CSV table of C-alpha atoms and ligand atoms in Angstrom, one decimal:
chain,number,residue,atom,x,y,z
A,12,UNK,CA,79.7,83.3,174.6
A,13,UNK,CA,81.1,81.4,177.9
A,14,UNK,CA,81.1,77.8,177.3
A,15,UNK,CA,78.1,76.0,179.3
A,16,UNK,CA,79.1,75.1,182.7
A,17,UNK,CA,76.9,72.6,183.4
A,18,UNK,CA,75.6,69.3,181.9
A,19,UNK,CA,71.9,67.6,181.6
A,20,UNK,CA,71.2,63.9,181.1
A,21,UNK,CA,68.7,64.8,178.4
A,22,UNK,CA,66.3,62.6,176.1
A,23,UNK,CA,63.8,64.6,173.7
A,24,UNK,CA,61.1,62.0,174.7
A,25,UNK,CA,61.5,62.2,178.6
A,26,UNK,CA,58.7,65.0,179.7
A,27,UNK,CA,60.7,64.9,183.0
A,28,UNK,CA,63.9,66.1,181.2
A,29,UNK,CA,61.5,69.1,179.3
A,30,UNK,CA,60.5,70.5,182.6
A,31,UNK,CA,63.9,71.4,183.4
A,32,UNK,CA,64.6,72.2,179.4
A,33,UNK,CA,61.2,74.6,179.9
A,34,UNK,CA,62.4,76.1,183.0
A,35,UNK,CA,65.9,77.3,181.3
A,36,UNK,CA,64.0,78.8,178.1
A,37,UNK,CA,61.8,80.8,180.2
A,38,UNK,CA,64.7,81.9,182.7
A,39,UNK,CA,67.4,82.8,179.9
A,40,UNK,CA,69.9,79.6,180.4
A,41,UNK,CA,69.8,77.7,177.9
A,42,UNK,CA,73.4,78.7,177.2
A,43,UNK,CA,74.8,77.4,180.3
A,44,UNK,CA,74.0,73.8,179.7
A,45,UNK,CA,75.1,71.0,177.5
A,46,UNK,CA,73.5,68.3,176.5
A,47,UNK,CA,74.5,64.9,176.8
A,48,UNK,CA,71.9,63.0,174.8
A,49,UNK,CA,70.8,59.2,176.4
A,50,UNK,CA,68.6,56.6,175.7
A,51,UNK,CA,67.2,54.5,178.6
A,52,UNK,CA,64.3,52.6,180.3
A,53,UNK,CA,64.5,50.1,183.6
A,54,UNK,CA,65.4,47.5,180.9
A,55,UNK,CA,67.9,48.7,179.1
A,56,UNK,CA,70.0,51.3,181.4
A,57,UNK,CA,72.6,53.8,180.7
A,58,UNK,CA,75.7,53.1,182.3
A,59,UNK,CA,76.6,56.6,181.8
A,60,UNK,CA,73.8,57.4,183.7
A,61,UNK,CA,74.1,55.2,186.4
A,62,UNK,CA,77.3,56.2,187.2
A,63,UNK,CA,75.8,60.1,188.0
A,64,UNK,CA,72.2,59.0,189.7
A,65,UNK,CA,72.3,55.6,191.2
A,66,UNK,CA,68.6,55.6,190.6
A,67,UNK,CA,69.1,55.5,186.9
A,68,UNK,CA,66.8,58.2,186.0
A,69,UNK,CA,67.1,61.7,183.4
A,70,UNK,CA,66.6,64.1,184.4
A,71,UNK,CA,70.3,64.5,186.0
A,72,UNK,CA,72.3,67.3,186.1
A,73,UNK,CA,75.8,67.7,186.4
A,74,UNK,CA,77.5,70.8,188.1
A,75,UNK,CA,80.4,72.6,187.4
A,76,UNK,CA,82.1,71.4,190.2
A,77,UNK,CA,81.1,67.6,189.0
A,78,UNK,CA,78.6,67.4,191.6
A,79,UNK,CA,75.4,65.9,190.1
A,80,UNK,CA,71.8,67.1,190.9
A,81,UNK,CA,68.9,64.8,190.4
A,82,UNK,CA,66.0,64.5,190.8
A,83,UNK,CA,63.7,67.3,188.2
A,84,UNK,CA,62.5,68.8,191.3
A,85,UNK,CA,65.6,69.4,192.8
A,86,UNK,CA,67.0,70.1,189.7
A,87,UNK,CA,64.2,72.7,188.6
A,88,UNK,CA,64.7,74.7,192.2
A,89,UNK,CA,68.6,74.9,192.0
A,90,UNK,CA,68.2,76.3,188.6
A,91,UNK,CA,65.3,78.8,189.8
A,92,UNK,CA,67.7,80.2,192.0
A,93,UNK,CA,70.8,80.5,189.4
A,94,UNK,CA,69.0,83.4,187.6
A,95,UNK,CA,68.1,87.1,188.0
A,96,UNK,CA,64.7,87.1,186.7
A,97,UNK,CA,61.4,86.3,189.2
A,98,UNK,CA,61.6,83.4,190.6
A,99,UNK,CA,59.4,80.5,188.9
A,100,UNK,CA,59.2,78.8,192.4
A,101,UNK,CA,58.2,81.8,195.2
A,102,UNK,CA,60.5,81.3,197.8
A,103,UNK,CA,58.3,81.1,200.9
A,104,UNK,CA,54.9,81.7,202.3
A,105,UNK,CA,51.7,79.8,201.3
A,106,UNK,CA,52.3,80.0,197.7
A,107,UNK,CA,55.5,78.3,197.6
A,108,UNK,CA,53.8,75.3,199.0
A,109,UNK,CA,50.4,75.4,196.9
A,110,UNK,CA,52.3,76.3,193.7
A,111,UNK,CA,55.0,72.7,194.3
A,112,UNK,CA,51.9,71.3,195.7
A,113,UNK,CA,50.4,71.6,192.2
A,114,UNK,CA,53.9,70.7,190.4
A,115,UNK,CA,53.6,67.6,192.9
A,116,UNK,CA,50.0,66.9,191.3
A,117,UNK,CA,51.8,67.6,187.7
A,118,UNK,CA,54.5,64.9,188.1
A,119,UNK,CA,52.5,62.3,190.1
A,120,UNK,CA,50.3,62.2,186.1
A,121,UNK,CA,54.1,62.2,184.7
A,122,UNK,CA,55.0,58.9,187.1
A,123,UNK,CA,51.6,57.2,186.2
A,124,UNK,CA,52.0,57.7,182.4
A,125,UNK,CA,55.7,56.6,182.6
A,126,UNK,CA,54.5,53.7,184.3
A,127,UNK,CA,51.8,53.0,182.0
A,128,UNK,CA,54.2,53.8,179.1
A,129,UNK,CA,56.5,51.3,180.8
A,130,UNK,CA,53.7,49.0,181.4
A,131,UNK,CA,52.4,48.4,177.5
A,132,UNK,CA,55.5,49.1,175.6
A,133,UNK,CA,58.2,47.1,177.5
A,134,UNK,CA,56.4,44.3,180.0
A,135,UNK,CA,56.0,40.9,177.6
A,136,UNK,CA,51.8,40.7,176.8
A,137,UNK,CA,51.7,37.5,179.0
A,138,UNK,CA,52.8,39.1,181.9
A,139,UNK,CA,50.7,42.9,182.0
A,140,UNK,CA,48.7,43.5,184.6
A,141,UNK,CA,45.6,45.5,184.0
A,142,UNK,CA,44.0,45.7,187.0
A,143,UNK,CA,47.4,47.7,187.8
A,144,UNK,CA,47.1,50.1,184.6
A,145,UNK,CA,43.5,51.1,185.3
A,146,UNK,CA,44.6,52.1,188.7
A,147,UNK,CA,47.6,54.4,187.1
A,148,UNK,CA,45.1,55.8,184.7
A,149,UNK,CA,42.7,56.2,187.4
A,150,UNK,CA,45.2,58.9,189.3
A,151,UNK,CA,46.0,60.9,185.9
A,152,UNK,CA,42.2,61.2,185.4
A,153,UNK,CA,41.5,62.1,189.4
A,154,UNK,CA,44.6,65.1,188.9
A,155,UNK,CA,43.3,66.2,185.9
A,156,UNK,CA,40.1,66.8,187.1
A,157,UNK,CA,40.9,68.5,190.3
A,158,UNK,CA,43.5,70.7,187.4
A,159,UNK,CA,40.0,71.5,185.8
A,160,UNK,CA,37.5,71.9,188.9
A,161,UNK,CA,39.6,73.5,191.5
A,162,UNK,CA,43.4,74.9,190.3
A,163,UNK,CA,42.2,76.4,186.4
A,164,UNK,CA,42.6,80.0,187.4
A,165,UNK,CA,45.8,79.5,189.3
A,166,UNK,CA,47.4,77.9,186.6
A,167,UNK,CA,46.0,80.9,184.3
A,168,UNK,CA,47.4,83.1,186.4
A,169,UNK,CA,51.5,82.7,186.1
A,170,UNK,CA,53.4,80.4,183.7
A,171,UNK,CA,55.5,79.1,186.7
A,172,UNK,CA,57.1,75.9,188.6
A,173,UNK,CA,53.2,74.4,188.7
A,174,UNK,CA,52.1,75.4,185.2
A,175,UNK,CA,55.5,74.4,183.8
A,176,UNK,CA,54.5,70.9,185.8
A,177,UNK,CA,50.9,70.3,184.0
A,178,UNK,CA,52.1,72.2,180.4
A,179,UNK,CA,54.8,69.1,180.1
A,180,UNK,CA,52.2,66.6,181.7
A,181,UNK,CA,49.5,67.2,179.3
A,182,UNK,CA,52.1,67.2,176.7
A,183,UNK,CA,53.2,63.9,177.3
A,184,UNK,CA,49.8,62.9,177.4
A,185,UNK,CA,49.1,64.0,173.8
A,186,UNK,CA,52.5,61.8,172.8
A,187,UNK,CA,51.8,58.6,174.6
A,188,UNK,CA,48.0,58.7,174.8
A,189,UNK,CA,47.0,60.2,171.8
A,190,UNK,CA,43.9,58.1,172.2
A,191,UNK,CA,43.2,59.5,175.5
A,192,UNK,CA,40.7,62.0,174.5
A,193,UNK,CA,41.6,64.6,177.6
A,194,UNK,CA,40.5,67.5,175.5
A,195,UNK,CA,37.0,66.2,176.0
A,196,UNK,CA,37.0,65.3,179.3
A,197,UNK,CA,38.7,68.7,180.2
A,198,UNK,CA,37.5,71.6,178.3
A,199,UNK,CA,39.2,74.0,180.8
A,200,UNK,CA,42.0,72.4,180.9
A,201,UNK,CA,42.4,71.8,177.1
A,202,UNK,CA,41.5,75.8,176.0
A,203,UNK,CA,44.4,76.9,178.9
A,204,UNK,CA,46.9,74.1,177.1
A,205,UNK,CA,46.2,75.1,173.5
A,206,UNK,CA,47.5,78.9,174.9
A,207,UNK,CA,51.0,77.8,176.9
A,208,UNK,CA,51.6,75.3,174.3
A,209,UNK,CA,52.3,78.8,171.8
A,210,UNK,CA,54.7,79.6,174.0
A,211,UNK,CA,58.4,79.1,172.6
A,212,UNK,CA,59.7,77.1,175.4
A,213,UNK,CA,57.1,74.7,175.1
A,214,UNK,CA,57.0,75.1,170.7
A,215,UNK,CA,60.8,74.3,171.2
A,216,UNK,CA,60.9,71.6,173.9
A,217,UNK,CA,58.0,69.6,172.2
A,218,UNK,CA,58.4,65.7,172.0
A,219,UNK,CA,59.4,64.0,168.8
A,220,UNK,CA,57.0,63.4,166.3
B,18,GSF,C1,61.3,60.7,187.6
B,18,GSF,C2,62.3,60.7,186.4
B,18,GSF,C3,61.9,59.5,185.4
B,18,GSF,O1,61.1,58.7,185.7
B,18,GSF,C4,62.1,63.0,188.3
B,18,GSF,O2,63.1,63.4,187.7
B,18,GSF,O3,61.3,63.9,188.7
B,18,GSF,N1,61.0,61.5,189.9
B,18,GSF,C5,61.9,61.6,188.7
B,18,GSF,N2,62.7,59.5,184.3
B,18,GSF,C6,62.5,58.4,183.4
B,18,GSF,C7,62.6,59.0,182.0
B,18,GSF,S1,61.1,59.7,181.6
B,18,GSF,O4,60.2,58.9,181.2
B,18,GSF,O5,61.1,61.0,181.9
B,18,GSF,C8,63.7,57.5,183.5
B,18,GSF,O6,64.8,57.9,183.6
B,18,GSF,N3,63.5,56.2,183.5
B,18,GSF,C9,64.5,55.2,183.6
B,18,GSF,C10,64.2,54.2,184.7
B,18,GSF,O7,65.0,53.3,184.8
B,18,GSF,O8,63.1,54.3,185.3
């Protein structure tokens, strides 16, 4: 087997970093990437990372010509076109921009939970904002309900760029919210998730416990 020729920024716990991680299960290429395993946050940075996305942010990925791709987006469409398969992203018409469109709605939960995440695990108690945190959960609950009312079938219908999007969202929900109660909230929502999450990209990308 060819050594990989490329290299991912990669934390288990980042649901950013499992997009991309799903996306090479479900296109055969896993074997083309290493892993280089970091731990970060906006208070305590990698350097190593820094040095390849000045933005300080995993996902990044590192080509074999050392130039670095970043960020999951960009990262998720160069490696949708490295493969022989059907493309997870179509490549032009009015699905390509309804399907990112969706993947857009998928990682604008991701940014809000991050936040959030950020928000109650690393800010000192004195200094949270709630006000603020209402307002992030407030977007994850407005996407998640236009997921259930209006985009259900279309997700049904093709385990691509914009499934792979809300799959690792409602993921991370379940490991950072476990409180959250989605399920209940979003019946539709919760019977498609309990199906993709069988799926072995998603069984073998899955958070830690
Ligand atoms: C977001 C990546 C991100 O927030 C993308 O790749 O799509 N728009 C970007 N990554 C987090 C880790 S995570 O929670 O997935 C990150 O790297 N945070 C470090 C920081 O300094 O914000």
């Amino acid at each position: 087997m060819p050594s990989p020729s490329m290299t991912l920024f990669h934390s288990p716990s980042s649901p950013f970093v499992r997009k991309v991680m799903v996306l090479l299960h479900e296109t055969g290429q896993l074997d083309r990437v290493a892993l280089e395993q970091v731990q970060l946050s906006p208070t305590s940075p990698s350097e190593a990372v820094n040095a390849q996305n000045p933005a300080g942010k995993i996902p990044a990925l590192r080509l074999a010509d050392g130039s670095v791709l970043h960020d999951s987006r960009v990262i998720l469409d160069y490696l949708d076109q490295q493969h022989v398969g059907d493309p997870l992203i179509p490549l032009q018409g009015p699905a390509r921009w309804r399907r990112l469109s969706l993947a857009s709605l998928a990682d604008a939960i991701l940014d809000a939970a991050v936040l959030i995440r950020y928000e109650s695990f690393l800010r000192p108690p004195d200094k949270r904002w709630e006000l603020w945190q209402e307002g992030q959960q407030a977007k994850i609950e407005r996407a998640l309900q236009q997921f259930e009312n209006e985009a259900i079938a279309e997700l049904a219908c093709h385990f691509d760029i914009a499934a792979i999007g809300v799959a690792c969202a409602l993921g991370y929900l379940d490991f950072r919210q476990p409180e959250s109660n989605w399920r209940q909230r979003y019946p539709q929502l919760a019977d498609w998730y309990a199906e993709v999450s069988q799926r072995p990209s998603m069984q073998a990308t899955q958070p830690p416990a």
